[in-house]
PDB file of C-alpha atoms and ligand atoms in Angstrom:
ATOM      1  CA  MET A   1     -41.093   9.932  98.653  1.00  0.00           C
ATOM      2  CA  ILE A   2     -40.187  10.449 102.675  1.00  0.00           C
ATOM      3  CA  VAL A   3     -41.710   7.908 104.813  1.00  0.00           C
ATOM      4  CA  ARG A   4     -42.897   9.596 108.081  1.00  0.00           C
ATOM      5  CA  ASN A   5     -45.673   7.609 110.167  1.00  0.00           C
ATOM      6  CA  GLU A   6     -45.442   3.675 110.615  1.00  0.00           C
ATOM      7  CA  GLU A   7     -48.820   3.351 108.623  1.00  0.00           C
ATOM      8  CA  GLN A   8     -47.333   4.832 105.262  1.00  0.00           C
ATOM      9  CA  ASN A   9     -43.885   2.546 106.149  1.00  0.00           C
ATOM     10  CA  LYS A  10     -46.116  -0.247 106.497  1.00  0.00           C
ATOM     11  CA  ALA A  11     -48.022   0.237 102.988  1.00  0.00           C
ATOM     12  CA  ILE A  12     -44.569   1.271 100.976  1.00  0.00           C
ATOM     13  CA  ARG A  13     -43.727  -2.290 102.387  1.00  0.00           C
ATOM     14  CA  GLU A  14     -46.533  -4.575 101.102  1.00  0.00           C
ATOM     15  CA  ALA A  15     -46.471  -2.536  97.725  1.00  0.00           C
ATOM     16  CA  ALA A  16     -42.344  -3.225  97.586  1.00  0.00           C
ATOM     17  CA  GLN A  17     -42.939  -6.887  97.860  1.00  0.00           C
ATOM     18  CA  VAL A  18     -46.043  -6.898  95.658  1.00  0.00           C
ATOM     19  CA  ALA A  19     -43.974  -6.113  93.078  1.00  0.00           C
ATOM     20  CA  ALA A  20     -40.937  -8.759  94.509  1.00  0.00           C
ATOM     21  CA  THR A  21     -43.093 -11.231  93.989  1.00  0.00           C
ATOM     22  CA  VAL A  22     -43.997 -10.425  90.800  1.00  0.00           C
ATOM     23  CA  LEU A  23     -40.835 -10.390  89.361  1.00  0.00           C
ATOM     24  CA  ASP A  24     -39.435 -13.637  91.126  1.00  0.00           C
ATOM     25  CA  ARG A  25     -42.514 -15.415  89.386  1.00  0.00           C
ATOM     26  CA  MET A  26     -41.835 -14.005  85.855  1.00  0.00           C
ATOM     27  CA  VAL A  27     -37.545 -14.786  86.503  1.00  0.00           C
ATOM     28  CA  GLY A  28     -38.890 -18.495  87.211  1.00  0.00           C
ATOM     29  CA  LEU A  29     -40.237 -18.675  83.514  1.00  0.00           C
ATOM     30  CA  VAL A  30     -37.632 -17.437  81.704  1.00  0.00           C
ATOM     31  CA  ALA A  31     -36.212 -20.255  79.825  1.00  0.00           C
ATOM     32  CA  PRO A  32     -35.636 -20.878  75.862  1.00  0.00           C
ATOM     33  CA  GLY A  33     -38.885 -21.423  73.285  1.00  0.00           C
ATOM     34  CA  MET A  34     -40.273 -18.421  75.833  1.00  0.00           C
ATOM     35  CA  ASN A  35     -41.571 -15.586  74.116  1.00  0.00           C
ATOM     36  CA  THR A  36     -41.887 -12.040  75.442  1.00  0.00           C
ATOM     37  CA  TYR A  37     -45.528 -11.537  74.915  1.00  0.00           C
ATOM     38  CA  ASP A  38     -46.668 -15.070  76.884  1.00  0.00           C
ATOM     39  CA  LEU A  39     -44.170 -13.425  79.676  1.00  0.00           C
ATOM     40  CA  ASP A  40     -45.963 -10.327  79.468  1.00  0.00           C
ATOM     41  CA  GLN A  41     -49.036 -11.893  80.005  1.00  0.00           C
ATOM     42  CA  ALA A  42     -47.901 -13.959  82.913  1.00  0.00           C
ATOM     43  CA  GLY A  43     -46.978 -10.693  84.087  1.00  0.00           C
ATOM     44  CA  ARG A  44     -49.838  -9.500  84.223  1.00  0.00           C
ATOM     45  CA  ARG A  45     -51.609 -12.005  85.614  1.00  0.00           C
ATOM     46  CA  PHE A  46     -49.532 -12.266  88.643  1.00  0.00           C
ATOM     47  CA  ILE A  47     -50.373  -8.936  89.603  1.00  0.00           C
ATOM     48  CA  GLU A  48     -53.795  -9.128  89.102  1.00  0.00           C
ATOM     49  CA  GLU A  49     -53.618 -12.391  91.743  1.00  0.00           C
ATOM     50  CA  LEU A  50     -52.246 -10.577  94.111  1.00  0.00           C
ATOM     51  CA  GLY A  51     -54.819  -7.465  94.001  1.00  0.00           C
ATOM     52  CA  ALA A  52     -52.113  -5.033  92.643  1.00  0.00           C
ATOM     53  CA  GLU A  53     -52.190  -2.712  88.918  1.00  0.00           C
ATOM     54  CA  SER A  54     -49.458  -2.339  86.907  1.00  0.00           C
ATOM     55  CA  ALA A  55     -47.820   0.883  86.780  1.00  0.00           C
ATOM     56  CA  CYS A  56     -46.209   0.595  83.543  1.00  0.00           C
ATOM     57  CA  TYR A  57     -49.558  -0.526  81.764  1.00  0.00           C
ATOM     58  CA  LYS A  58     -50.727   3.243  79.926  1.00  0.00           C
ATOM     59  CA  TYR A  59     -48.027   5.043  81.519  1.00  0.00           C
ATOM     60  CA  LYS A  60     -47.681   8.417  79.904  1.00  0.00           C
ATOM     61  CA  VAL A  61     -44.341  10.182  78.537  1.00  0.00           C
ATOM     62  CA  GLY A  62     -45.763  12.969  76.170  1.00  0.00           C
ATOM     63  CA  SER A  63     -47.987  11.675  73.459  1.00  0.00           C
ATOM     64  CA  ARG A  64     -47.472   8.339  74.159  1.00  0.00           C
ATOM     65  CA  ILE A  65     -48.743   5.603  76.077  1.00  0.00           C
ATOM     66  CA  TYR A  66     -46.863   2.433  77.303  1.00  0.00           C
ATOM     67  CA  PRO A  67     -48.961  -0.586  75.898  1.00  0.00           C
ATOM     68  CA  ALA A  68     -46.991  -3.487  78.090  1.00  0.00           C
ATOM     69  CA  PHE A  69     -47.774  -4.494  81.396  1.00  0.00           C
ATOM     70  CA  THR A  70     -44.102  -4.862  82.448  1.00  0.00           C
ATOM     71  CA  CYS A  71     -40.419  -4.159  80.841  1.00  0.00           C
ATOM     72  CA  LEU A  72     -39.066  -6.780  78.846  1.00  0.00           C
ATOM     73  CA  SER A  73     -35.317  -6.230  77.615  1.00  0.00           C
ATOM     74  CA  VAL A  74     -33.591  -8.469  75.386  1.00  0.00           C
ATOM     75  CA  ASN A  75     -29.903  -8.997  74.730  1.00  0.00           C
ATOM     76  CA  ASN A  76     -28.808  -5.487  73.236  1.00  0.00           C
ATOM     77  CA  GLU A  77     -31.759  -3.711  74.233  1.00  0.00           C
ATOM     78  CA  VAL A  78     -31.439  -1.448  77.599  1.00  0.00           C
ATOM     79  CA  VAL A  79     -34.619  -0.384  78.852  1.00  0.00           C
ATOM     80  CA  HIS A  80     -38.854  -0.430  78.038  1.00  0.00           C
ATOM     81  CA  GLY A  81     -38.471  -3.657  75.795  1.00  0.00           C
ATOM     82  CA  ILE A  82     -41.997  -4.463  74.760  1.00  0.00           C
ATOM     83  CA  GLY A  83     -43.032  -8.186  75.315  1.00  0.00           C
ATOM     84  CA  SER A  84     -43.625  -9.675  71.179  1.00  0.00           C
ATOM     85  CA  LEU A  85     -45.125 -12.758  70.396  1.00  0.00           C
ATOM     86  CA  GLU A  86     -42.141 -12.684  67.614  1.00  0.00           C
ATOM     87  CA  ARG A  87     -39.744 -12.629  70.284  1.00  0.00           C
ATOM     88  CA  VAL A  88     -38.753 -15.798  70.858  1.00  0.00           C
ATOM     89  CA  LEU A  89     -35.796 -16.434  74.136  1.00  0.00           C
ATOM     90  CA  GLN A  90     -32.879 -18.272  72.929  1.00  0.00           C
ATOM     91  CA  GLU A  91     -30.070 -20.326  74.708  1.00  0.00           C
ATOM     92  CA  GLY A  92     -27.714 -17.875  75.177  1.00  0.00           C
ATOM     93  CA  ASP A  93     -29.936 -14.363  75.712  1.00  0.00           C
ATOM     94  CA  VAL A  94     -29.890 -12.187  78.549  1.00  0.00           C
ATOM     95  CA  ILE A  95     -33.082 -10.817  79.027  1.00  0.00           C
ATOM     96  CA  SER A  96     -34.359  -8.237  81.997  1.00  0.00           C
ATOM     97  CA  VAL A  97     -37.568  -8.047  83.487  1.00  0.00           C
ATOM     98  CA  ASP A  98     -38.533  -4.342  84.597  1.00  0.00           C
ATOM     99  CA  VAL A  99     -42.033  -5.317  87.456  1.00  0.00           C
ATOM    100  CA  CYS A 100     -43.350  -1.691  88.486  1.00  0.00           C
ATOM    101  CA  THR A 101     -46.731  -1.712  90.051  1.00  0.00           C
ATOM    102  CA  ARG A 102     -49.456  -0.556  92.169  1.00  0.00           C
ATOM    103  CA  TYR A 103     -50.914  -1.659  95.294  1.00  0.00           C
ATOM    104  CA  ARG A 104     -53.358  -0.199  98.062  1.00  0.00           C
ATOM    105  CA  GLY A 105     -52.024   3.715  95.964  1.00  0.00           C
ATOM    106  CA  TYR A 106     -48.041   2.962  96.340  1.00  0.00           C
ATOM    107  CA  ILE A 107     -45.378   1.837  94.036  1.00  0.00           C
ATOM    108  CA  GLY A 108     -42.902  -0.680  94.005  1.00  0.00           C
ATOM    109  CA  ASP A 109     -40.504  -1.353  91.498  1.00  0.00           C
ATOM    110  CA  ASN A 110     -37.427  -3.787  90.898  1.00  0.00           C
ATOM    111  CA  CYS A 111     -35.757  -5.560  87.924  1.00  0.00           C
ATOM    112  CA  ARG A 112     -32.916  -8.230  87.560  1.00  0.00           C
ATOM    113  CA  THR A 113     -31.139  -9.171  83.867  1.00  0.00           C
ATOM    114  CA  VAL A 114     -31.262 -13.172  83.955  1.00  0.00           C
ATOM    115  CA  PRO A 115     -29.606 -15.718  81.365  1.00  0.00           C
ATOM    116  CA  VAL A 116     -31.549 -17.512  79.351  1.00  0.00           C
ATOM    117  CA  GLY A 117     -30.159 -21.224  79.703  1.00  0.00           C
ATOM    118  CA  ARG A 118     -25.782 -20.840  79.416  1.00  0.00           C
ATOM    119  CA  VAL A 119     -24.292 -17.887  78.344  1.00  0.00           C
ATOM    120  CA  GLU A 120     -20.425 -16.757  77.635  1.00  0.00           C
ATOM    121  CA  PRO A 121     -18.609 -15.764  80.489  1.00  0.00           C
ATOM    122  CA  GLU A 122     -18.253 -12.267  79.040  1.00  0.00           C
ATOM    123  CA  VAL A 123     -22.144 -11.493  79.176  1.00  0.00           C
ATOM    124  CA  GLN A 124     -22.005 -13.209  82.692  1.00  0.00           C
ATOM    125  CA  ARG A 125     -19.832 -10.860  84.216  1.00  0.00           C
ATOM    126  CA  LEU A 126     -21.640  -8.144  82.834  1.00  0.00           C
ATOM    127  CA  LEU A 127     -24.599  -9.351  84.586  1.00  0.00           C
ATOM    128  CA  ASP A 128     -22.555  -9.997  88.272  1.00  0.00           C
ATOM    129  CA  VAL A 129     -20.792  -6.261  87.886  1.00  0.00           C
ATOM    130  CA  THR A 130     -24.098  -4.613  87.087  1.00  0.00           C
ATOM    131  CA  GLU A 131     -25.839  -6.811  89.909  1.00  0.00           C
ATOM    132  CA  GLU A 132     -22.648  -5.900  92.717  1.00  0.00           C
ATOM    133  CA  ALA A 133     -22.820  -1.793  91.135  1.00  0.00           C
ATOM    134  CA  MET A 134     -26.438  -2.113  92.377  1.00  0.00           C
ATOM    135  CA  TYR A 135     -25.080  -2.971  96.092  1.00  0.00           C
ATOM    136  CA  ASP A 136     -22.531  -0.692  96.394  1.00  0.00           C
ATOM    137  CA  GLY A 137     -24.827   2.142  95.165  1.00  0.00           C
ATOM    138  CA  ILE A 138     -27.495   0.875  97.470  1.00  0.00           C
ATOM    139  CA  ARG A 139     -24.575   0.548 100.571  1.00  0.00           C
ATOM    140  CA  ASN A 140     -24.446   4.337 100.337  1.00  0.00           C
ATOM    141  CA  ALA A 141     -28.078   4.974 100.692  1.00  0.00           C
ATOM    142  CA  VAL A 142     -27.737   6.992 104.274  1.00  0.00           C
ATOM    143  CA  ALA A 143     -29.499   9.726 105.633  1.00  0.00           C
ATOM    144  CA  GLY A 144     -26.728  12.629 105.335  1.00  0.00           C
ATOM    145  CA  ASN A 145     -25.141  11.388 102.436  1.00  0.00           C
ATOM    146  CA  LYS A 146     -25.345  13.430  98.974  1.00  0.00           C
ATOM    147  CA  VAL A 147     -27.034  11.202  96.168  1.00  0.00           C
ATOM    148  CA  GLY A 148     -23.919  11.225  94.469  1.00  0.00           C
ATOM    149  CA  LYS A 149     -22.111   8.848  96.599  1.00  0.00           C
ATOM    150  CA  ILE A 150     -24.834   6.164  95.153  1.00  0.00           C
ATOM    151  CA  SER A 151     -23.996   7.693  91.856  1.00  0.00           C
ATOM    152  CA  ASN A 152     -20.405   7.348  92.351  1.00  0.00           C
ATOM    153  CA  ALA A 153     -19.837   3.761  93.954  1.00  0.00           C
ATOM    154  CA  VAL A 154     -21.793   2.637  90.833  1.00  0.00           C
ATOM    155  CA  GLN A 155     -19.955   4.370  88.368  1.00  0.00           C
ATOM    156  CA  LYS A 156     -16.444   2.757  90.064  1.00  0.00           C
ATOM    157  CA  LYS A 157     -17.903  -0.615  90.071  1.00  0.00           C
ATOM    158  CA  VAL A 158     -19.184  -1.052  86.248  1.00  0.00           C
ATOM    159  CA  GLU A 159     -15.798   1.357  85.171  1.00  0.00           C
ATOM    160  CA  ARG A 160     -13.300  -0.555  86.912  1.00  0.00           C
ATOM    161  CA  ALA A 161     -14.625  -3.949  85.561  1.00  0.00           C
ATOM    162  CA  GLY A 162     -14.533  -2.324  81.826  1.00  0.00           C
ATOM    163  CA  PHE A 163     -17.907  -1.557  81.346  1.00  0.00           C
ATOM    164  CA  SER A 164     -20.332   1.593  80.994  1.00  0.00           C
ATOM    165  CA  VAL A 165     -23.039   3.421  82.838  1.00  0.00           C
ATOM    166  CA  ILE A 166     -26.213   4.445  80.727  1.00  0.00           C
ATOM    167  CA  ARG A 167     -26.362   8.281  80.917  1.00  0.00           C
ATOM    168  CA  ASP A 168     -30.076   8.459  79.128  1.00  0.00           C
ATOM    169  CA  PHE A 169     -31.934   7.216  82.178  1.00  0.00           C
ATOM    170  CA  VAL A 170     -31.822   7.166  86.060  1.00  0.00           C
ATOM    171  CA  GLY A 171     -32.687   6.081  89.090  1.00  0.00           C
ATOM    172  CA  HIS A 172     -35.383   7.752  91.205  1.00  0.00           C
ATOM    173  CA  GLY A 173     -37.699   8.629  94.504  1.00  0.00           C
ATOM    174  CA  VAL A 174     -40.809   6.839  94.331  1.00  0.00           C
ATOM    175  CA  GLY A 175     -44.260   7.034  96.489  1.00  0.00           C
ATOM    176  CA  LYS A 176     -47.609   6.904  95.424  1.00  0.00           C
ATOM    177  CA  SER A 177     -46.050   7.994  91.503  1.00  0.00           C
ATOM    178  CA  LEU A 178     -43.511   5.833  89.934  1.00  0.00           C
ATOM    179  CA  HIS A 179     -41.124   8.497  88.777  1.00  0.00           C
ATOM    180  CA  GLU A 180     -40.553  11.431  92.229  1.00  0.00           C
ATOM    181  CA  GLU A 181     -37.564  13.246  93.764  1.00  0.00           C
ATOM    182  CA  PRO A 182     -34.782  12.466  94.433  1.00  0.00           C
ATOM    183  CA  GLN A 183     -33.113  11.282  90.383  1.00  0.00           C
ATOM    184  CA  ILE A 184     -30.166   9.068  91.140  1.00  0.00           C
ATOM    185  CA  PRO A 185     -27.926   9.076  88.403  1.00  0.00           C
ATOM    186  CA  ASN A 186     -25.706   5.653  88.057  1.00  0.00           C
ATOM    187  CA  PHE A 187     -22.399   8.176  87.589  1.00  0.00           C
ATOM    188  CA  GLY A 188     -21.081  11.473  89.296  1.00  0.00           C
ATOM    189  CA  ARG A 189     -18.925  12.440  92.039  1.00  0.00           C
ATOM    190  CA  PRO A 190     -19.560  11.754  95.546  1.00  0.00           C
ATOM    191  CA  GLY A 191     -20.320  15.299  96.201  1.00  0.00           C
ATOM    192  CA  ASP A 192     -23.343  15.590  93.709  1.00  0.00           C
ATOM    193  CA  TYR A 193     -26.743  16.002  93.666  1.00  0.00           C
ATOM    194  CA  GLN A 194     -29.199  15.847  96.464  1.00  0.00           C
ATOM    195  CA  ARG A 195     -29.014  15.358 100.125  1.00  0.00           C
ATOM    196  CA  LEU A 196     -30.251  11.895 101.452  1.00  0.00           C
ATOM    197  CA  LYS A 197     -33.413  12.470 104.327  1.00  0.00           C
ATOM    198  CA  LYS A 198     -34.058   9.576 106.360  1.00  0.00           C
ATOM    199  CA  GLY A 199     -37.038   7.599 105.284  1.00  0.00           C
ATOM    200  CA  MET A 200     -36.673   8.352 101.426  1.00  0.00           C
ATOM    201  CA  VAL A 201     -37.224   5.493  99.167  1.00  0.00           C
ATOM    202  CA  LEU A 202     -35.396   5.164  96.111  1.00  0.00           C
ATOM    203  CA  CYS A 203     -35.396   3.110  92.792  1.00  0.00           C
ATOM    204  CA  ILE A 204     -31.487   2.355  92.491  1.00  0.00           C
ATOM    205  CA  GLU A 205     -30.874   0.751  89.114  1.00  0.00           C
ATOM    206  CA  PRO A 206     -28.088   0.471  87.389  1.00  0.00           C
ATOM    207  CA  MET A 207     -28.071   0.390  83.515  1.00  0.00           C
ATOM    208  CA  VAL A 208     -24.821  -1.621  81.890  1.00  0.00           C
ATOM    209  CA  ASN A 209     -23.756  -2.023  78.794  1.00  0.00           C
ATOM    210  CA  MET A 210     -20.607  -3.810  78.234  1.00  0.00           C
ATOM    211  CA  GLY A 211     -19.377  -1.470  74.995  1.00  0.00           C
ATOM    212  CA  ARG A 212     -19.876   2.322  74.666  1.00  0.00           C
ATOM    213  CA  HIS A 213     -23.029   3.911  77.315  1.00  0.00           C
ATOM    214  CA  GLY A 214     -24.615   5.507  74.161  1.00  0.00           C
ATOM    215  CA  ILE A 215     -28.186   4.263  73.363  1.00  0.00           C
ATOM    216  CA  VAL A 216     -30.634   4.795  70.680  1.00  0.00           C
ATOM    217  CA  MET A 217     -34.242   4.753  70.384  1.00  0.00           C
ATOM    218  CA  GLY A 218     -36.589   1.565  68.709  1.00  0.00           C
ATOM    219  CA  GLU A 219     -39.002   2.411  66.485  1.00  0.00           C
ATOM    220  CA  ASP A 220     -41.874   1.619  68.666  1.00  0.00           C
ATOM    221  CA  GLY A 221     -40.676   4.404  70.377  1.00  0.00           C
ATOM    222  CA  TRP A 222     -40.338   2.950  73.924  1.00  0.00           C
ATOM    223  CA  THR A 223     -37.699   0.531  73.472  1.00  0.00           C
ATOM    224  CA  ALA A 224     -34.021   1.641  74.369  1.00  0.00           C
ATOM    225  CA  LEU A 225     -31.176  -0.322  72.617  1.00  0.00           C
ATOM    226  CA  SER A 226     -27.207  -0.006  73.331  1.00  0.00           C
ATOM    227  CA  SER A 227     -25.985   2.508  69.958  1.00  0.00           C
ATOM    228  CA  ASP A 228     -23.073  -0.172  69.290  1.00  0.00           C
ATOM    229  CA  GLY A 229     -25.064  -3.140  69.210  1.00  0.00           C
ATOM    230  CA  SER A 230     -23.510  -4.301  73.380  1.00  0.00           C
ATOM    231  CA  VAL A 231     -25.331  -6.495  75.473  1.00  0.00           C
ATOM    232  CA  SER A 232     -26.835  -4.247  78.269  1.00  0.00           C
ATOM    233  CA  ALA A 233     -27.941  -5.572  81.834  1.00  0.00           C
ATOM    234  CA  HIS A 234     -30.268  -4.151  84.223  1.00  0.00           C
ATOM    235  CA  PHE A 235     -30.705  -4.896  87.684  1.00  0.00           C
ATOM    236  CA  GLU A 236     -33.079  -2.536  90.491  1.00  0.00           C
ATOM    237  CA  HIS A 237     -34.134  -2.745  94.055  1.00  0.00           C
ATOM    238  CA  THR A 238     -36.743  -0.049  96.036  1.00  0.00           C
ATOM    239  CA  VAL A 239     -34.460   0.946  99.153  1.00  0.00           C
ATOM    240  CA  LEU A 240     -35.746   2.894 101.848  1.00  0.00           C
ATOM    241  CA  VAL A 241     -33.071   5.036 103.813  1.00  0.00           C
ATOM    242  CA  GLY A 242     -33.464   3.751 107.451  1.00  0.00           C
ATOM    243  CA  GLU A 243     -32.714   4.814 110.915  1.00  0.00           C
ATOM    244  CA  ASP A 244     -29.960   2.349 110.615  1.00  0.00           C
ATOM    245  CA  GLY A 245     -28.925   2.422 106.992  1.00  0.00           C
ATOM    246  CA  PRO A 246     -30.527   0.896 103.639  1.00  0.00           C
ATOM    247  CA  GLU A 247     -33.103  -1.690 103.601  1.00  0.00           C
ATOM    248  CA  ILE A 248     -34.121  -2.843 100.672  1.00  0.00           C
ATOM    249  CA  ILE A 249     -37.659  -3.600 100.455  1.00  0.00           C
ATOM    250  CA  THR A 250     -38.136  -5.466  97.410  1.00  0.00           C
ATOM    251  CA  VAL A 251     -36.383  -8.736  98.403  1.00  0.00           C
ATOM    252  CA  PRO A 252     -38.939 -11.685  97.531  1.00  0.00           C
ATOM    253  CA  GLU A 253     -40.332 -13.964 100.483  1.00  0.00           C
ATOM    254  CA  GLY A 254     -37.212 -17.223 100.875  1.00  0.00           C
ATOM    255  CA  LYS A 255     -34.532 -15.351  99.216  1.00  0.00           C
ATOM    256  CA  VAL A 256     -31.971 -13.399 101.632  1.00  0.00           C
ATOM    257  CA  ALA A 257     -30.502  -9.572 100.428  1.00  0.00           C
ATOM    258  CA  PRO A 258     -26.317  -9.601 100.161  1.00  0.00           C
ATOM    259  CA  ALA A 259     -25.543  -7.964 103.818  1.00  0.00           C
ATOM    260  CA  LEU A 260     -24.939  -4.397 103.206  1.00  0.00           C
ATOM    261  CA  GLY A 261     -22.391  -3.619 106.633  1.00  0.00           C
TER     262      GLY A 261
HETATM  263  N1  MF3 B   1     -39.286   0.999  85.908  1.00  0.00           N
HETATM  264  C1  MF3 B   1     -39.060   1.866  84.960  1.00  0.00           C
HETATM  265  C2  MF3 B   1     -38.359   2.588  85.230  1.00  0.00           C
HETATM  266  O1  MF3 B   1     -38.780   3.364  86.293  1.00  0.00           O
HETATM  267  C3  MF3 B   1     -40.772   1.392  84.416  1.00  0.00           C
HETATM  268  C4  MF3 B   1     -41.384   2.570  83.315  1.00  0.00           C
HETATM  269  S1  MF3 B   1     -42.325   2.187  83.084  1.00  0.00           S
HETATM  270  C5  MF3 B   1     -42.821   2.320  81.205  1.00  0.00           C
HETATM  271  O2  MF3 B   1     -38.539   3.589  84.200  1.00  0.00           O
HETATM  272  F1  MF3 B   1     -44.156   2.728  81.171  1.00  0.00           F
HETATM  273  F2  MF3 B   1     -41.720   3.603  80.789  1.00  0.00           F
HETATM  274  F3  MF3 B   1     -42.242   1.479  80.879  1.00  0.00           F
HETATM  275 CO1   CO B   2     -37.442   2.233  88.166  1.00  0.00          CO
END
């Protein structure tokens, strides 16, 4: 959506803050021995405690209805993993915790991939590069730029590091619905796609495979997996295209976002 007045501005910031708080609390629970069903249920409780609702739960794509409250994707799972009692986190795993919530009518969406205990250096590098690629994208979320400036910055960072950006899922505008215009691919040239306007609220979310970029769909009809079995990472922030440049609105309380200048 495009924020046009103070009231909308306040509402979308509050909504984003709720999503950030839930993600932060969930990430705090990630540890070897935790199963992803319990982690999802913890997310459900955090969302309720804050007076919000999950924007994933019962989300429809065609005739499929998403059954969980958050998206939890482990290792070679790329996005939209469904929490399961059988999926017990082990030292050396990584897990993407993706939280999208609705609060007083507005949606906030954010994701981080975190290590479970100690991980291999190459896996940590994948997480670092994906997060840096997200910030490179965010720096280009400036009114007057084409969306492609974001896309290109993300793709460059990822490919120079020897990894691949996923083509099958993209970032998006956000507001009263989860997926709004414009789409924000994580690949492309600087002059590609729509032009950014002041007040736009965007979810910038690189999804990166350590190996090739292809994905396959899991048997549950939701979980996307890397087709080569390689580890995958995903970072996402909700960003306001502000008067004075990009502003990340999913920074949890007590944390500071890196400088964007
Ligand atoms: N953050 C995810 C996205 O933007 C949320 C998807 S909800 C689901 O695609 F129901 F599709 F999982
Ligand atoms: Co999103």
